[in-house]
mmCIF file of C-alpha atoms in Angstrom:
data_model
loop_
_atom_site.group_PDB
_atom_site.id
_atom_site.type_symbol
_atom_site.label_atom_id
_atom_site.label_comp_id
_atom_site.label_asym_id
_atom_site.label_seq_id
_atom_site.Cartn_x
_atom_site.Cartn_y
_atom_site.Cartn_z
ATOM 1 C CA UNK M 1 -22.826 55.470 -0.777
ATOM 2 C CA UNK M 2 -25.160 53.114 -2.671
ATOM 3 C CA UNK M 3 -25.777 51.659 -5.553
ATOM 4 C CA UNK M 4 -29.150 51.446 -7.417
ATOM 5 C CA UNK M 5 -30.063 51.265 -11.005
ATOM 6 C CA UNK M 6 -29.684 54.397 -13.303
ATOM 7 C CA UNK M 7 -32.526 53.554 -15.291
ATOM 8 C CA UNK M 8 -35.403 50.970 -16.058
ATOM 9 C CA UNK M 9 -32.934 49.614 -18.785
ATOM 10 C CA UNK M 10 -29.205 51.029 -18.445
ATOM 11 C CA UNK M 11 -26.317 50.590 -20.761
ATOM 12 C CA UNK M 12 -23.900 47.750 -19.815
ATOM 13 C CA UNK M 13 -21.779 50.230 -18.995
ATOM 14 C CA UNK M 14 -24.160 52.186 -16.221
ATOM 15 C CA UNK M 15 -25.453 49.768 -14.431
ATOM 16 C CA UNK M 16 -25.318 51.005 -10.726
ATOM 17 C CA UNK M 17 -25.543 55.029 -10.231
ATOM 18 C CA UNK M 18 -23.481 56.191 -6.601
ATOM 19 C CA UNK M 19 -26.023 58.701 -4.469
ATOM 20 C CA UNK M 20 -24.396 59.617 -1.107
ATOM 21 C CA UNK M 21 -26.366 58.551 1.459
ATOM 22 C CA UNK M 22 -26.742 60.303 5.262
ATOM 23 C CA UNK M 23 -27.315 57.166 7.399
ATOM 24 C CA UNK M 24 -31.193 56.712 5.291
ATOM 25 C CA UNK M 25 -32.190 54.919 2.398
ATOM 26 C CA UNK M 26 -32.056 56.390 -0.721
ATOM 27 C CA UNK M 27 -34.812 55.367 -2.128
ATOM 28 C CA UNK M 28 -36.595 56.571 0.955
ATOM 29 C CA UNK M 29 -38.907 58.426 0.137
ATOM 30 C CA UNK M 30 -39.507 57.040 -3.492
ATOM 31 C CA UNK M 31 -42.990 55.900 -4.235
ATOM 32 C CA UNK M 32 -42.409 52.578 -4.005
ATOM 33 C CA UNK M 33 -40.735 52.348 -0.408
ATOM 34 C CA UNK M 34 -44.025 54.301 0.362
ATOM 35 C CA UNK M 35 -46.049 51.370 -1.384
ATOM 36 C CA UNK M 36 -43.455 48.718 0.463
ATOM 37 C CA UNK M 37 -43.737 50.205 3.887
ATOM 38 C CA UNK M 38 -47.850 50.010 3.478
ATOM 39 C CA UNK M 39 -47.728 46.879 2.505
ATOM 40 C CA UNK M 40 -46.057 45.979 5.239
ATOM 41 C CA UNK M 41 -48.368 47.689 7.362
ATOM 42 C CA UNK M 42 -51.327 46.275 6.395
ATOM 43 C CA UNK M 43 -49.651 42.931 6.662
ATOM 44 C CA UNK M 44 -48.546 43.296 9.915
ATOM 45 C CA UNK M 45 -52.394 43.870 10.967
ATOM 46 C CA UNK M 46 -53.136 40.662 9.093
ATOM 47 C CA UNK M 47 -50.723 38.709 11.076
ATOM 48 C CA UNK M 48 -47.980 38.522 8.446
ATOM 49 C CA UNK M 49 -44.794 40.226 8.517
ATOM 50 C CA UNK M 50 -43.173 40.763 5.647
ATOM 51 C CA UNK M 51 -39.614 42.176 6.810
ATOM 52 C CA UNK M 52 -35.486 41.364 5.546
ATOM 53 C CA UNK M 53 -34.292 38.385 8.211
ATOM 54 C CA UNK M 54 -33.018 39.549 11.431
ATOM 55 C CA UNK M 55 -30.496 36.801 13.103
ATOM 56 C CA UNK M 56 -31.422 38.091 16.182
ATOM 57 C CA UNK M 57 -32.800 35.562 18.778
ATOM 58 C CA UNK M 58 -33.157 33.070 16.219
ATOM 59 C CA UNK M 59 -33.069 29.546 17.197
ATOM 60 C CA UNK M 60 -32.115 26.139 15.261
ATOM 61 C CA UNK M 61 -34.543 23.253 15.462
ATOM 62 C CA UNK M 62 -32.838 22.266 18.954
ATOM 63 C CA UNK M 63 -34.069 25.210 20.652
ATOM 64 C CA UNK M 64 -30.720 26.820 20.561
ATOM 65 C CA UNK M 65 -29.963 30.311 20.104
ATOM 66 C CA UNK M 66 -27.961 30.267 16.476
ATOM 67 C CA UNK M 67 -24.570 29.882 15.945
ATOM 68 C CA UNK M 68 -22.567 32.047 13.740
ATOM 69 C CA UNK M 69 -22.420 29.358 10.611
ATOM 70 C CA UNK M 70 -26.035 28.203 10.895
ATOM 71 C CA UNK M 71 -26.972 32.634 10.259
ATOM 72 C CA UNK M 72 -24.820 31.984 7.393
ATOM 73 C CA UNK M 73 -26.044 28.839 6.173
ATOM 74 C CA UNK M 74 -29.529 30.473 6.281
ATOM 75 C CA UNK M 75 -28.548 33.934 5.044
ATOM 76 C CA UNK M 76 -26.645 31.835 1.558
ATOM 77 C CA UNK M 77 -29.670 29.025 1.734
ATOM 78 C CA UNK M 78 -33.400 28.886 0.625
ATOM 79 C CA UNK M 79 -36.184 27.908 3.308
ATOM 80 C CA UNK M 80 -37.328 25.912 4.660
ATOM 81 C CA UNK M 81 -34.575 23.383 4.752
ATOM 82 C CA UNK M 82 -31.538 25.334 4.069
ATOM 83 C CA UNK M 83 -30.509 23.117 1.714
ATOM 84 C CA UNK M 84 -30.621 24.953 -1.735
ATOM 85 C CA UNK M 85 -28.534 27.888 -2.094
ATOM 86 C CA UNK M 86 -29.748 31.455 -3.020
ATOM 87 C CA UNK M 87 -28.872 33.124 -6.644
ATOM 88 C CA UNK M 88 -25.917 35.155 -6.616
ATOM 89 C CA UNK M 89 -28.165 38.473 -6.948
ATOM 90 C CA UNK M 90 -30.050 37.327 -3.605
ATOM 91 C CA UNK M 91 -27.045 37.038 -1.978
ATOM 92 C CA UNK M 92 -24.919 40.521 -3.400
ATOM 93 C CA UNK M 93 -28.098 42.360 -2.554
ATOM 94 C CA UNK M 94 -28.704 40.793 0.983
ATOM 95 C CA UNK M 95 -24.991 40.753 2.112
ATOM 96 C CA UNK M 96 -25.728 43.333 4.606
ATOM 97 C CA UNK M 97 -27.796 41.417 6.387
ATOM 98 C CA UNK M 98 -25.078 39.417 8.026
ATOM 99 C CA UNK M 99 -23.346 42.419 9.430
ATOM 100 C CA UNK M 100 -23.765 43.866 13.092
ATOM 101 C CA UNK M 101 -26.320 44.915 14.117
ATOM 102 C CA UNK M 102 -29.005 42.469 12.105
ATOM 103 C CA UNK M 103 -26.107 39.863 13.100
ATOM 104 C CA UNK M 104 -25.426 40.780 16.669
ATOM 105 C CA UNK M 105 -22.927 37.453 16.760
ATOM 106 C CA UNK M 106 -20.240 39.244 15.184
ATOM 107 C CA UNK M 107 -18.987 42.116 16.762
ATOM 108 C CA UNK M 108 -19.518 45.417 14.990
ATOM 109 C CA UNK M 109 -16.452 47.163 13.053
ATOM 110 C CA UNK M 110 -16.119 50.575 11.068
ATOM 111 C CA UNK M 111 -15.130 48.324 7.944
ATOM 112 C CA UNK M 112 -18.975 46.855 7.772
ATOM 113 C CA UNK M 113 -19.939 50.884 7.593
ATOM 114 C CA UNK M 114 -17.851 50.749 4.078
ATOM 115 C CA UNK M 115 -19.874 48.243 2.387
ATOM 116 C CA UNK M 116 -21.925 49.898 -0.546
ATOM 117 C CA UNK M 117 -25.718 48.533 -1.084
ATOM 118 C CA UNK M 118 -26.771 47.414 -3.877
ATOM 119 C CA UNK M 119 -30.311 48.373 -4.474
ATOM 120 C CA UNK M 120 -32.748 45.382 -4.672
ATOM 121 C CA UNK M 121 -34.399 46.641 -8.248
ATOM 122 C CA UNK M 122 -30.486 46.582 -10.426
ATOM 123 C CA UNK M 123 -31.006 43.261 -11.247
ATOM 124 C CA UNK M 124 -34.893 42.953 -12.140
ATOM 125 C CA UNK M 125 -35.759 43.405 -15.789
ATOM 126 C CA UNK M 126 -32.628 41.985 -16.967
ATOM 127 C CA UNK M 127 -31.478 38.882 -18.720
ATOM 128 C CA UNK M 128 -29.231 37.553 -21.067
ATOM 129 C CA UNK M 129 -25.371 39.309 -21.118
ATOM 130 C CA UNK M 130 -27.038 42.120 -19.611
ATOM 131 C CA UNK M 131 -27.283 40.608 -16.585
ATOM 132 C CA UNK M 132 -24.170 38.778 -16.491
ATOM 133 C CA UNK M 133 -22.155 41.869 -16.831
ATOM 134 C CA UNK M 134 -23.795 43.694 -14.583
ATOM 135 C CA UNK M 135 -23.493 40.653 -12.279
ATOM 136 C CA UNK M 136 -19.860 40.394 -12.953
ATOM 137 C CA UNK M 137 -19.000 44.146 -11.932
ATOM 138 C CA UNK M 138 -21.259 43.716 -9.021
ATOM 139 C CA UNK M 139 -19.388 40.621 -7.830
ATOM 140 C CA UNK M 140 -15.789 42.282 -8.620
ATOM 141 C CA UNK M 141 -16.870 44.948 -6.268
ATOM 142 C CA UNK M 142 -18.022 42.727 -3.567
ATOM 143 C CA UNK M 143 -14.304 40.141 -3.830
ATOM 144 C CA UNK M 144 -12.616 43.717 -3.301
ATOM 145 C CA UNK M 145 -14.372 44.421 -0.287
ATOM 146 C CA UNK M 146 -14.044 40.692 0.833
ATOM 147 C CA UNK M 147 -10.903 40.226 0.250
ATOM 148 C CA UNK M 148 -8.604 39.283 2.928
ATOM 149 C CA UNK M 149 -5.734 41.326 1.539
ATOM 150 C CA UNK M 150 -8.582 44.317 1.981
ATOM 151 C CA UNK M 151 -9.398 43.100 5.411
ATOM 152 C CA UNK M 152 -8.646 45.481 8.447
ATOM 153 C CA UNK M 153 -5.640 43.973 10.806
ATOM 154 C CA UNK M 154 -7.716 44.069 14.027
ATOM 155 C CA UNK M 155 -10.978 41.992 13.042
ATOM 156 C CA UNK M 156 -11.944 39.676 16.034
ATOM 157 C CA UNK M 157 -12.289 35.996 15.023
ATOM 158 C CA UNK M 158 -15.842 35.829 14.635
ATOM 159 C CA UNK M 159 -15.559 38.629 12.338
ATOM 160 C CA UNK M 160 -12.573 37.209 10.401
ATOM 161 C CA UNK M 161 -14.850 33.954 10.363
ATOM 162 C CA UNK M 162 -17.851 35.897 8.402
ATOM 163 C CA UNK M 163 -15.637 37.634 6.127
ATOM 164 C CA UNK M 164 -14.033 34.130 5.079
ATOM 165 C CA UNK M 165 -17.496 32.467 5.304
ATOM 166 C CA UNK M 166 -19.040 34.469 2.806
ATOM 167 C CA UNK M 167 -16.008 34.980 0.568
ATOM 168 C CA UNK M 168 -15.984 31.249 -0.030
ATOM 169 C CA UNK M 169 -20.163 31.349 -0.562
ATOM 170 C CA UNK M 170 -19.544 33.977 -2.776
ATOM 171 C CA UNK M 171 -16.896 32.338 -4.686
ATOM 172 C CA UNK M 172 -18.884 29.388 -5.048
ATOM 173 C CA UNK M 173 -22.124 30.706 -6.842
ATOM 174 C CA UNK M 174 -19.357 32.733 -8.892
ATOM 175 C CA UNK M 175 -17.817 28.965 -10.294
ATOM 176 C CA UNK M 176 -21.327 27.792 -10.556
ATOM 177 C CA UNK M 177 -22.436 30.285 -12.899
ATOM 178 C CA UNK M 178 -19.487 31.692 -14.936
ATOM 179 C CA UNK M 179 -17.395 28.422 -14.747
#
């Protein structure tokens, strides 16, 4: 399952729409993936590559391959120092990207497979309490699946690690805003 906006402008109240997903994007095959994935074509024949981060084979500025809390620091961080942290909306809709197999330091788990996707468009277009509630029910959803009351028994320490890592990035961006 995923979630993704219902409409351009949805009621407070229907903010994400579920659409069962078969291992694919939803959106697919939507006009605008088309438009994305040219883009990204024509980019990539330019030299530039516009793609999500991929931890893999990363290094820090010692040459070393990247340890679990530096992927973190630049998954909940802006570039290029790492410094300044990402909105909460970067971070809800880019969560993914610190689970196996983008983050091949952590070992994979079925309970990564139950995450559900937020769609990178809910939050565009929005502003005011609109936002806040829909940021709100999209941040209630994420604490539930981050929760280590929620957590399987049997996650390995590095996975236990990221789950607490990004509950407590989480948490903080949720004091900064609605504290």
């Amino acid at each position: 399952e995923s979630f993704q906006r219902s409409s351009s402008r949805p009621n407070v109240g229907q903010s994400f729409t579920r659409s069962k997903t078969t291992g694919r994007d939803p959106e697919g095959d939507s006009p605008s993936h088309q438009q994305n994935r040219t883009q990204q074509q024509r980019s990539k024949k330019m030299g530039r590559v516009q793609s999500t981060p991929n931890f893999r084979g990363q290094t820090n500025s010692g040459g070393n391959e990247l340890t679990l809390e530096e992927t973190i620091q630049r998954w909940s961080h802006k570039k290029p120092d790492y410094k300044t942290s990402n909105s909460l909306q970067h971070l809800l809709v880019t969560l993914p990207q610190t689970f196996p197999p983008r983050n091949d330091m952590v070992e994979d788990h079925e309970y990564f497979a139950k995450w559900k996707k937020l769609d990178k468009e809910c939050f565009t277009d929005m502003g005011g309490d609109e936002l806040k509630s829909l940021l709100q029910r999209a941040l209630r959803k994420a604490k539930f699946f981050l929760h280590p009351d929620k957590l399987p028994k049997d996650l390995t320490e590095n996975q236990s690690l990221l789950f607490k890592t990004i509950w407590d990035v989480i948490t903080q961006q949720e004091l900064a805003i609605f504290d």
